[in-house]
PDB file of C-alpha atoms and ligand atoms in Angstrom:
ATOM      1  CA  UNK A   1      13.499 -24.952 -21.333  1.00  0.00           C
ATOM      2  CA  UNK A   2      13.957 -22.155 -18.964  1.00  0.00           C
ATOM      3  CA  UNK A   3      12.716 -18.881 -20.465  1.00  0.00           C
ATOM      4  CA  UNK A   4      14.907 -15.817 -21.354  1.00  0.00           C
ATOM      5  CA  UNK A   5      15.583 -12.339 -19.686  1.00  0.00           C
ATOM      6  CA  UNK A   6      12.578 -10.585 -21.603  1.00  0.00           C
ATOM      7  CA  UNK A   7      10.131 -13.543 -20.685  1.00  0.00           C
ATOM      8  CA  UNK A   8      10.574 -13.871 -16.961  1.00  0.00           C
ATOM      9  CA  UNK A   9      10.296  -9.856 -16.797  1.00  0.00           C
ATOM     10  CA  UNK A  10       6.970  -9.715 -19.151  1.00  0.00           C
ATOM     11  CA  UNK A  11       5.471 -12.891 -17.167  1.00  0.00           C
ATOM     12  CA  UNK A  12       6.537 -11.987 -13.779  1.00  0.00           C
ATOM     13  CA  UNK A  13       3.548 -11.078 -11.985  1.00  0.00           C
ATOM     14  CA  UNK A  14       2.496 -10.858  -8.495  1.00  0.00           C
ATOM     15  CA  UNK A  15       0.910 -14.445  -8.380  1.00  0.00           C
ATOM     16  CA  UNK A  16      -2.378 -14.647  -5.243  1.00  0.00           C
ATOM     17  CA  UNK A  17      -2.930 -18.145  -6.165  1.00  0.00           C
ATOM     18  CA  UNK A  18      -0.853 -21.444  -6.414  1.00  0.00           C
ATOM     19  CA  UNK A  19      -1.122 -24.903  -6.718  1.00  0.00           C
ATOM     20  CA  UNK A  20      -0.339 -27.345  -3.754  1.00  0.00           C
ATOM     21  CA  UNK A  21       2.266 -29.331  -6.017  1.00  0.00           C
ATOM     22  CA  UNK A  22       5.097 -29.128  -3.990  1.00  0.00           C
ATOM     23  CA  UNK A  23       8.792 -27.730  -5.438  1.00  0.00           C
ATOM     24  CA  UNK A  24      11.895 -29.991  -4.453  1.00  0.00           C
ATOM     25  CA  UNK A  25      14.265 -28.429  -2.070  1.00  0.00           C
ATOM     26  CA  UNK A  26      17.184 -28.870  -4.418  1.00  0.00           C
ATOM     27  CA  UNK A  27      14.755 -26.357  -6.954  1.00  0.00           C
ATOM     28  CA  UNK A  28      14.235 -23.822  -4.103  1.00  0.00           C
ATOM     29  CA  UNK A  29      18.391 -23.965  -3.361  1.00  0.00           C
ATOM     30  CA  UNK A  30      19.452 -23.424  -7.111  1.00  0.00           C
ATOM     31  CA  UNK A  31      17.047 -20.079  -7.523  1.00  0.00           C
ATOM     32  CA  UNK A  32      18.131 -18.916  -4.267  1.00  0.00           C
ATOM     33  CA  UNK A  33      21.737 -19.725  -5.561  1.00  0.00           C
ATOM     34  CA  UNK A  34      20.880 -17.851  -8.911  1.00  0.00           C
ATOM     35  CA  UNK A  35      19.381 -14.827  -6.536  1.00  0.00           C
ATOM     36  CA  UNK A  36      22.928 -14.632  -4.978  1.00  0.00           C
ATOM     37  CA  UNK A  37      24.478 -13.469  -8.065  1.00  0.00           C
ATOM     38  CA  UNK A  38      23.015 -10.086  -7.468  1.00  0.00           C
ATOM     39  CA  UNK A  39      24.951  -7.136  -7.673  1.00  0.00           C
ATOM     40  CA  UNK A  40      25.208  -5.814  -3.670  1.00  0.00           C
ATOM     41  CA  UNK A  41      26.983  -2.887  -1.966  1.00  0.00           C
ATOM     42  CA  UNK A  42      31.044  -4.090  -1.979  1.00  0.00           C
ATOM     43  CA  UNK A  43      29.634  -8.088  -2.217  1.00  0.00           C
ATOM     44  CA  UNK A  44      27.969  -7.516   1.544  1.00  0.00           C
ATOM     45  CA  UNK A  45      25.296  -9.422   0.570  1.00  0.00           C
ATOM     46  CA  UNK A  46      23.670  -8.610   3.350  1.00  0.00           C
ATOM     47  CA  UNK A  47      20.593 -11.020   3.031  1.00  0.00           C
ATOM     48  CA  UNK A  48      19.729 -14.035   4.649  1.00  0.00           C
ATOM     49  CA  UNK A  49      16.696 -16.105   3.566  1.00  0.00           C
ATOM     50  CA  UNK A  50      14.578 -18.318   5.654  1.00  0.00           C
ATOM     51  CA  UNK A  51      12.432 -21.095   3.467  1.00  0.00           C
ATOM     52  CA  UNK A  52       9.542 -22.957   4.998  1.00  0.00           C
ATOM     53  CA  UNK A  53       7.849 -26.033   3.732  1.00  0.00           C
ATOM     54  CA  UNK A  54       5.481 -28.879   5.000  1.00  0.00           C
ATOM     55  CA  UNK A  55       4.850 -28.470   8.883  1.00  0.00           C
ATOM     56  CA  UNK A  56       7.010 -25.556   9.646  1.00  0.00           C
ATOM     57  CA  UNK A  57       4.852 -23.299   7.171  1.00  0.00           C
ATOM     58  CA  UNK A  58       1.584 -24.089   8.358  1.00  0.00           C
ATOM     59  CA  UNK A  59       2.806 -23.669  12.093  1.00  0.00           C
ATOM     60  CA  UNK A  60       3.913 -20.173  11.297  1.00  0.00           C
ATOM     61  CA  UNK A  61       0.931 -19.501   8.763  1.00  0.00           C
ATOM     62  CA  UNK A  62      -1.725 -20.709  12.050  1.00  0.00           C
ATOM     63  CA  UNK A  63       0.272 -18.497  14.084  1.00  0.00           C
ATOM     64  CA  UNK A  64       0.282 -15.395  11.332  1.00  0.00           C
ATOM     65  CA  UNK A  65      -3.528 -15.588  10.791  1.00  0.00           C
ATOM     66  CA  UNK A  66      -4.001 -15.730  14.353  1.00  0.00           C
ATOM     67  CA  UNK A  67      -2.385 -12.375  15.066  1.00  0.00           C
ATOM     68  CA  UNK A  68      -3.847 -10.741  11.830  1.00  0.00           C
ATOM     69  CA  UNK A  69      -7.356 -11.884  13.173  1.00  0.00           C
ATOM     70  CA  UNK A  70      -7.307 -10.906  16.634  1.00  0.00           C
ATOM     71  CA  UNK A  71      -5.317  -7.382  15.075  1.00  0.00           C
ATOM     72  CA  UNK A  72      -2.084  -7.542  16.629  1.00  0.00           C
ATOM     73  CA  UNK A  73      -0.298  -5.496  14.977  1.00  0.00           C
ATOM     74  CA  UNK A  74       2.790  -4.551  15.426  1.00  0.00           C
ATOM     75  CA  UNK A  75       4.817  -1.410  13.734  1.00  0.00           C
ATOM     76  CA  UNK A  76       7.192  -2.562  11.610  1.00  0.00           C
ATOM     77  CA  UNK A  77      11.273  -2.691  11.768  1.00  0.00           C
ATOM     78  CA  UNK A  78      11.270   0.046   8.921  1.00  0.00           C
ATOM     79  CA  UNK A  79       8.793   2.339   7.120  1.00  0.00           C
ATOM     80  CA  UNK A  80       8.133   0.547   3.711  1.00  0.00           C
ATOM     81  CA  UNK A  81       4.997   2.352   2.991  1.00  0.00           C
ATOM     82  CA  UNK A  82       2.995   5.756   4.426  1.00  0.00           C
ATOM     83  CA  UNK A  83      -0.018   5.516   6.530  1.00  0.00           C
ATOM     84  CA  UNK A  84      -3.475   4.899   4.174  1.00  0.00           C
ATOM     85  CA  UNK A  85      -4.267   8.572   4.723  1.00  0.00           C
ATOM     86  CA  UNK A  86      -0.723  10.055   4.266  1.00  0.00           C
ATOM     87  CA  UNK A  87      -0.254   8.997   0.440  1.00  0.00           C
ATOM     88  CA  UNK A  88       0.932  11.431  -2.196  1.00  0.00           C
ATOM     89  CA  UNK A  89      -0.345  11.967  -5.857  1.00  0.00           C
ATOM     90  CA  UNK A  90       0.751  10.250  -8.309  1.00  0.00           C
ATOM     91  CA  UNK A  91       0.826   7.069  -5.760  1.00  0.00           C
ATOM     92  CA  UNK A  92      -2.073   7.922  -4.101  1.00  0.00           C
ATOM     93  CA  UNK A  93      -3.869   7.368  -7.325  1.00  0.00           C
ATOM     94  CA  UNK A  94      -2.420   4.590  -8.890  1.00  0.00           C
ATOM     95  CA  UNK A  95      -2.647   2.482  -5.573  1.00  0.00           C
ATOM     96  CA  UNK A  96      -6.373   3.104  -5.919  1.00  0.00           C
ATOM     97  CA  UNK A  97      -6.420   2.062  -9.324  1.00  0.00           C
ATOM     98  CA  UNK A  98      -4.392  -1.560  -8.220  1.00  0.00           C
ATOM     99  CA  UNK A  99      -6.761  -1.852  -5.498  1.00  0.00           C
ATOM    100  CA  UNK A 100      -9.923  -1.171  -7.688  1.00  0.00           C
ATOM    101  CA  UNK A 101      -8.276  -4.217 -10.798  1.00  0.00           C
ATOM    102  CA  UNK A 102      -7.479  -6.518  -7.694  1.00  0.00           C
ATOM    103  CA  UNK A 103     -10.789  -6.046  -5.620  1.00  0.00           C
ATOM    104  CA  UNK A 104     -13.243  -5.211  -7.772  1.00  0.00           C
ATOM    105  CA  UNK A 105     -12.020  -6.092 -11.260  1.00  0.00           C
ATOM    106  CA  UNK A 106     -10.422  -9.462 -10.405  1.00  0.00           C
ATOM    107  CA  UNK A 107     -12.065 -10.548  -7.378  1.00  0.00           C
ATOM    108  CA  UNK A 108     -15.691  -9.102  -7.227  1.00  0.00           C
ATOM    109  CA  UNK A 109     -15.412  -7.604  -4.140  1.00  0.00           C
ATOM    110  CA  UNK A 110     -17.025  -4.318  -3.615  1.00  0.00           C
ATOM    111  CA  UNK A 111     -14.954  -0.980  -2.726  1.00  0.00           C
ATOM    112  CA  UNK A 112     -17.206  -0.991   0.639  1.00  0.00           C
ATOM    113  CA  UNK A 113     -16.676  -4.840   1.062  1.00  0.00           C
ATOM    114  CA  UNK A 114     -14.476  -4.135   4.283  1.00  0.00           C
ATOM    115  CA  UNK A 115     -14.953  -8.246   5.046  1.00  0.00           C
ATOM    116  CA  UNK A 116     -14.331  -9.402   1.660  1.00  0.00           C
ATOM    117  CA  UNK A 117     -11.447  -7.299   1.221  1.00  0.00           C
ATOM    118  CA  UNK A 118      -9.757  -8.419   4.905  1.00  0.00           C
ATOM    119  CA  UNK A 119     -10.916 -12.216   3.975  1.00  0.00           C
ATOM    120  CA  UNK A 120      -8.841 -11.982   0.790  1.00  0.00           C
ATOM    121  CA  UNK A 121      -5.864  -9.991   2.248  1.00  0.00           C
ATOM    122  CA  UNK A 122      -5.778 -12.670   5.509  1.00  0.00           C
ATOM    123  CA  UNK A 123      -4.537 -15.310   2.542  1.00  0.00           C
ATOM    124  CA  UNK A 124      -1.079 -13.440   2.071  1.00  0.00           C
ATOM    125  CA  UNK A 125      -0.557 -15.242   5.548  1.00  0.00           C
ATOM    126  CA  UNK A 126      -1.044 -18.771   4.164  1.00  0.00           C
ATOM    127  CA  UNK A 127       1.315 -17.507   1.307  1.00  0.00           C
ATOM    128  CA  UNK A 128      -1.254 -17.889  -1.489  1.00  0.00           C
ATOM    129  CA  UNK A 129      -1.847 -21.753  -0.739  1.00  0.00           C
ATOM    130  CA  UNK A 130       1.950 -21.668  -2.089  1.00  0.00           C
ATOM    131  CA  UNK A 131       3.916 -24.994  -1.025  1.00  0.00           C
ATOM    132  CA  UNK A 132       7.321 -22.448   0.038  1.00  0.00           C
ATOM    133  CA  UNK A 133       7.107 -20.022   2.052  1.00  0.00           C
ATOM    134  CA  UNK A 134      10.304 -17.525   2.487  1.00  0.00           C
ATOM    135  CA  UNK A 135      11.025 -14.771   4.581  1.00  0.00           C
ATOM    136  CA  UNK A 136      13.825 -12.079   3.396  1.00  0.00           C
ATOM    137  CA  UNK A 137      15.495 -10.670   6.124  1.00  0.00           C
ATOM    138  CA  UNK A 138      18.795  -8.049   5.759  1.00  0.00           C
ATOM    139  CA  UNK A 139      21.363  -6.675   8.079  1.00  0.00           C
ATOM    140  CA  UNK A 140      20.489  -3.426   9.324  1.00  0.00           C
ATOM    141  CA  UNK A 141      24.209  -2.092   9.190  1.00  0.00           C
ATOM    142  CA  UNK A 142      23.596   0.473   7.443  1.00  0.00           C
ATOM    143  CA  UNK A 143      19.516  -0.121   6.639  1.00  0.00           C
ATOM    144  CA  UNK A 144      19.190   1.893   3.797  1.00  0.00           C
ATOM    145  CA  UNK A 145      22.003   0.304   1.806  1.00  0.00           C
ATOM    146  CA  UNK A 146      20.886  -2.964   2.790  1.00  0.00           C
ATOM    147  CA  UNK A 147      17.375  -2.568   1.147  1.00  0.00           C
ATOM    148  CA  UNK A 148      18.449  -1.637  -2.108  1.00  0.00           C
ATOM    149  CA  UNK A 149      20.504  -4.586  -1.984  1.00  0.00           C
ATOM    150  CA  UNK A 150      17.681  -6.631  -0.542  1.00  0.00           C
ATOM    151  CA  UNK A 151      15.485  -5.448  -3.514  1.00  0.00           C
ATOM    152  CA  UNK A 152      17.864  -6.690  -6.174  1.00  0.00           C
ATOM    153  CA  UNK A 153      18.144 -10.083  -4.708  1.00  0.00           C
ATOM    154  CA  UNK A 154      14.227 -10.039  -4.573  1.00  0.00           C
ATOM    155  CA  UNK A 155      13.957  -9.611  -7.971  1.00  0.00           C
ATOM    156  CA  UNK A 156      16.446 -11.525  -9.157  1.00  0.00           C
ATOM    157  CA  UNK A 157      14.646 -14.434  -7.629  1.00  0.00           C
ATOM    158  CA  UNK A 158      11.465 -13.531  -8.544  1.00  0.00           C
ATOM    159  CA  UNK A 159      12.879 -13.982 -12.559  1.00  0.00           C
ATOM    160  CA  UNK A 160      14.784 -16.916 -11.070  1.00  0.00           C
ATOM    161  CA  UNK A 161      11.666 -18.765 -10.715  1.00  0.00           C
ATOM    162  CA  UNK A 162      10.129 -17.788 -13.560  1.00  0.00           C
ATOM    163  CA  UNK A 163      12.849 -19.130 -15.556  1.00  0.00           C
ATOM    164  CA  UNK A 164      12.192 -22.073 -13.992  1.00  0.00           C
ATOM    165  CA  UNK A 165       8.337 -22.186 -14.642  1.00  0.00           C
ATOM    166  CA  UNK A 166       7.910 -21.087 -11.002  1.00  0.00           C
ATOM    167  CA  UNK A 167       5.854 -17.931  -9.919  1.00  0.00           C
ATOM    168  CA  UNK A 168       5.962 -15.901  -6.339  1.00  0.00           C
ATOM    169  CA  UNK A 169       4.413 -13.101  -4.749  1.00  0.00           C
ATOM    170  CA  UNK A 170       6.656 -10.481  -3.026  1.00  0.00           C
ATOM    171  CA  UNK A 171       4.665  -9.973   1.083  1.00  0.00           C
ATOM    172  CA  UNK A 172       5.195  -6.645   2.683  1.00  0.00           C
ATOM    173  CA  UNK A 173       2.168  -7.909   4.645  1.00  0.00           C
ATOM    174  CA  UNK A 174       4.532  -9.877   6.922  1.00  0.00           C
ATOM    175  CA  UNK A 175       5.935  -7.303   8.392  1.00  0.00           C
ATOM    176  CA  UNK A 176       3.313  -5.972  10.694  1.00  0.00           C
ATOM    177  CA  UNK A 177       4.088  -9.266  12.497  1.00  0.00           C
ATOM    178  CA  UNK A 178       7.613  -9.183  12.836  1.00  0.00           C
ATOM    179  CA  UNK A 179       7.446 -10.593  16.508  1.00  0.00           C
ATOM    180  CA  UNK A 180       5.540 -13.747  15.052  1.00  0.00           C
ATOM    181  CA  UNK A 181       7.820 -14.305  12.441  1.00  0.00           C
ATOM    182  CA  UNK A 182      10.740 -13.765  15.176  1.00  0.00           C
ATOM    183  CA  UNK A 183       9.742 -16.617  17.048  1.00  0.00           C
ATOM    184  CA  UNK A 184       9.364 -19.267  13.961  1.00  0.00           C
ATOM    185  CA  UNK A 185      12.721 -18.368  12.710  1.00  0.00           C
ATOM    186  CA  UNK A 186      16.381 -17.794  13.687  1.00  0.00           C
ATOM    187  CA  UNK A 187      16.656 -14.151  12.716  1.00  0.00           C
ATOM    188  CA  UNK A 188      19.816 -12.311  14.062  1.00  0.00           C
ATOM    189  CA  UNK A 189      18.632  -9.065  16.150  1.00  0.00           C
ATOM    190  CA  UNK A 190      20.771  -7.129  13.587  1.00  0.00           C
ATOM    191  CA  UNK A 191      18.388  -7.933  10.819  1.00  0.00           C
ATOM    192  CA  UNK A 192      15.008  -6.351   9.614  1.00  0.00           C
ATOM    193  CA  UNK A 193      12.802  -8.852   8.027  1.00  0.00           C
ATOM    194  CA  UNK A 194      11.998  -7.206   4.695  1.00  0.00           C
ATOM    195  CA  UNK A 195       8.914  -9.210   3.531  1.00  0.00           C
ATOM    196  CA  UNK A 196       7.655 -12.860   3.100  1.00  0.00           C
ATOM    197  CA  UNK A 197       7.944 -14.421  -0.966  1.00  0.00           C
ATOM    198  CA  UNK A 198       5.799 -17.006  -1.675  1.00  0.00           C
ATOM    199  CA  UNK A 199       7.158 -20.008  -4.164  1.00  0.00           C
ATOM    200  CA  UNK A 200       5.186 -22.436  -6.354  1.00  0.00           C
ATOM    201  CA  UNK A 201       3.389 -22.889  -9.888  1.00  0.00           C
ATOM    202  CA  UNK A 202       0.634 -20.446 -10.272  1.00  0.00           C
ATOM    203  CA  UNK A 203      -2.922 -22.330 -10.198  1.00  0.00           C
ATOM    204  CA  UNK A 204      -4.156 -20.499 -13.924  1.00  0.00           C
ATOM    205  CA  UNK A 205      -7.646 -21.888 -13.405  1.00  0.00           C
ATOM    206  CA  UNK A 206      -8.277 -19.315 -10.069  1.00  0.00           C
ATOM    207  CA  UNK A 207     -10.244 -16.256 -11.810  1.00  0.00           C
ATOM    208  CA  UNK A 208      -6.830 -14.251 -10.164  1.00  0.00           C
ATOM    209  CA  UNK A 209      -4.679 -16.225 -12.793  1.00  0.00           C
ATOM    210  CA  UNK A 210      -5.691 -13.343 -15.579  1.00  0.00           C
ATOM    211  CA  UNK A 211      -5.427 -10.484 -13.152  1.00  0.00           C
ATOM    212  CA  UNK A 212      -2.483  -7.913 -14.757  1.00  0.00           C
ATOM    213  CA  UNK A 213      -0.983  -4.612 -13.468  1.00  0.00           C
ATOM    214  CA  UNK A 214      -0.368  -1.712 -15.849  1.00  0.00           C
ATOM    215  CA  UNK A 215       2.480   0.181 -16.350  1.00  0.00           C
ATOM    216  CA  UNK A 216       3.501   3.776 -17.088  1.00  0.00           C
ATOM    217  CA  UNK A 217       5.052   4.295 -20.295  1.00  0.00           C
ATOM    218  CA  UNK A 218       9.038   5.229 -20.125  1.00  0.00           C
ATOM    219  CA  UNK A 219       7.879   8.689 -21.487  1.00  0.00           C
ATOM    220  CA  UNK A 220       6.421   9.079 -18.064  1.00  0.00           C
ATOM    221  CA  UNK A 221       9.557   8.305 -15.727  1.00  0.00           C
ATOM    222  CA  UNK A 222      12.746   8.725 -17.798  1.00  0.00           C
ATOM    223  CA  UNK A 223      14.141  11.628 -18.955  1.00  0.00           C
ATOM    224  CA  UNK A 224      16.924  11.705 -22.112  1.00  0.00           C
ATOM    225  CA  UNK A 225      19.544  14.087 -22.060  1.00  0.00           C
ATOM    226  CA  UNK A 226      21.547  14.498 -25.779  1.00  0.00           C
ATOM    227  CA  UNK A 227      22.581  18.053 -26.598  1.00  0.00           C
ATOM    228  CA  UNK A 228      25.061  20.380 -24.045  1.00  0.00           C
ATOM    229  CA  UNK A 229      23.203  22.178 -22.049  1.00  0.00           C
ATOM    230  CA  UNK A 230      24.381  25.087 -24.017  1.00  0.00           C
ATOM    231  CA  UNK A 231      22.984  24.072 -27.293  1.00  0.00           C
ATOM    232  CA  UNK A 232      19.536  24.625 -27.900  1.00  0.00           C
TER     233      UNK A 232
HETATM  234  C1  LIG B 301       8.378  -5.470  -1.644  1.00  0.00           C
HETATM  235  C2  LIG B 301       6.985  -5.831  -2.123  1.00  0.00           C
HETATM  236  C3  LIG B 301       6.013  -6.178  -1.201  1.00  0.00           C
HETATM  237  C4  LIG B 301       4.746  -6.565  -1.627  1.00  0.00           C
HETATM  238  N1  LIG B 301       3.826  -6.973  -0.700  1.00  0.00           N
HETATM  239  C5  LIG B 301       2.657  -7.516  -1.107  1.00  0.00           C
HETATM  240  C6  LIG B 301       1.783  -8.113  -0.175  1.00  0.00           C
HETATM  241  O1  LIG B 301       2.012  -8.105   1.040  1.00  0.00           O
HETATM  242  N2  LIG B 301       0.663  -8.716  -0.640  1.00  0.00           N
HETATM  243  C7  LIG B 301       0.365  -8.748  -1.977  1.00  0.00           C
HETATM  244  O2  LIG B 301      -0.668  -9.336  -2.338  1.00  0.00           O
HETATM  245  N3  LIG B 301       1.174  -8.155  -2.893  1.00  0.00           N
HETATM  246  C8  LIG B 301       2.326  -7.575  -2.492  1.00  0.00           C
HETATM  247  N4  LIG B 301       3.195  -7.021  -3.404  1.00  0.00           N
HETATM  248  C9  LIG B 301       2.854  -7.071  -4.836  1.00  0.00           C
HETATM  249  C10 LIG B 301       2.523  -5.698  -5.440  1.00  0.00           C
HETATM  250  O3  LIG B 301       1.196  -5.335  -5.119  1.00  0.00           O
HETATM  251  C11 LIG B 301       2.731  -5.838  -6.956  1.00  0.00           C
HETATM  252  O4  LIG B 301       4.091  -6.037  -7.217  1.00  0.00           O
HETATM  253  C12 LIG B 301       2.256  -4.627  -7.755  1.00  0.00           C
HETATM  254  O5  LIG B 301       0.883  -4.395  -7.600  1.00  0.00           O
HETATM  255  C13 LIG B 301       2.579  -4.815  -9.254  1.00  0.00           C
HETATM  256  O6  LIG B 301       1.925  -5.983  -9.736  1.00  0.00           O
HETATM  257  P1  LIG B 301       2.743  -7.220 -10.329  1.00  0.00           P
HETATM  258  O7  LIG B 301       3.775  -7.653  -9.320  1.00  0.00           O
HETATM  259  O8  LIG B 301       1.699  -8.296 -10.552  1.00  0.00           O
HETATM  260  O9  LIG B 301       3.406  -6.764 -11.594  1.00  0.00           O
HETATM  261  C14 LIG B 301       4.439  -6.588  -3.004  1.00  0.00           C
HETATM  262  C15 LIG B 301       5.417  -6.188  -3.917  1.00  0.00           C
HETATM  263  C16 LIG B 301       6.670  -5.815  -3.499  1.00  0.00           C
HETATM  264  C17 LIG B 301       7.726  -5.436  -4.506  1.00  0.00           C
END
């Protein structure tokens, strides 16, 4: 029974830990198939998705590890977040307070834990132990345009999959590596590869399989206009 609207957006969650079970290619094709009903700039559609299974995704997750270990970074295709130091309030703070529930909360690793903390981020390049791997790339004609679109079709198939009893994790991590991920996978030049998605069914038993973000309430971010401005 595939679950409604409301449930795939209250169970959506950023899932760090899946099961090996593998998903059937034909599963993987109808979500992304679902995903392309998103609403883009004139119908551009300006995404293109690249899905790895088997031996392909652990050639590219050796290769990813390897460059996050030995720190080659690279600066990525477009700025998707500032530098650690150059975050404003009210972000600054409430990235502190995901990284404190993830970390410390969820995982037990200490705020001065430099190790533990690189040890657990070092898994978004084996995808979570997910059995897909994907990789969202978008045209860069225009860039800006493209990303909103990019960010609809990433949602979309992040409900996609939990209508189908899947879970994923969104990977902005992926693109300090862009040149690995360049050489694994037939992306155009004119595309920016916008992050990696992992696919699978979430492994509940890991102590990450409670781990929840908060939310600010609607109060906080929308504002209701009802009266003319004229009428007090
Ligand atoms: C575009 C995008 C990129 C993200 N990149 C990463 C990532 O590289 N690694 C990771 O563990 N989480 C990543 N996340 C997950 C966010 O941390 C997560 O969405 C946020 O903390 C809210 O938690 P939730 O998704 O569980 O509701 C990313 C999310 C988005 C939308």
């Amino acid at each position: 029974m595939s679950a409604t609207v409301e449930e795939a957006l209250l169970t959506r969650r950023s899932c760090r830990a899946f099961r090996p079970d593998p998903v059937p290619r034909a599963a993987v094709e109808r979500l992304l198939g679902l995903a392309a009903r998103s609403a883009s700039n004139s119908n551009c559609q300006p995404w293109q998705v690249h899905v790895l299974t088997g031996a392909a995704k652990r050639a590219l997750s050796a290769d990813l590890l390897c460059a996050h270990d030995e720190g080659r970074r690279s600066a990525g295709e477009f700025a998707y977040q500032p530098g650690a130091d150059q975050w404003r309030e009210p972000f600054r703070s409430r990235r502190r307070r995901f990284g404190e529930g993830l970390y410390r909360d969820a995982l037990g690793i200490e705020p001065g834990d430099t190790a533990g903390r690189l040890g657990h981020h070092r898994r978004n390049y084996d995808f979570f132990g997910a059995p897909v791997g994907m990789v969202l790339t978008v045209s860069r004609a225009p860039l800006e345009g493209a990303l909103i679109d990019a960010g609809l079709f990433l949602q979309a198939l992040m409900l996609a999959a939990r209508g189908a009893g899947l879970h994923t994790c969104a990977q902005a991590s992926f693109i300090d590596f862009h040149p690995v991920l360049r050489r694994h996978l037939r992306v155009p030049d004119d595309h920016v590869i916008v992050c990696g998605v992992a696919l699978g069914y979430a492994d509940h038993e890991h102590r990450l399989g409670a781990h929840r973000t908060p939310r600010e309430p609607v109060s906080s971010f929308a504002s209701f206009y009802e009266a003319g401005q004229d009428s007090s």
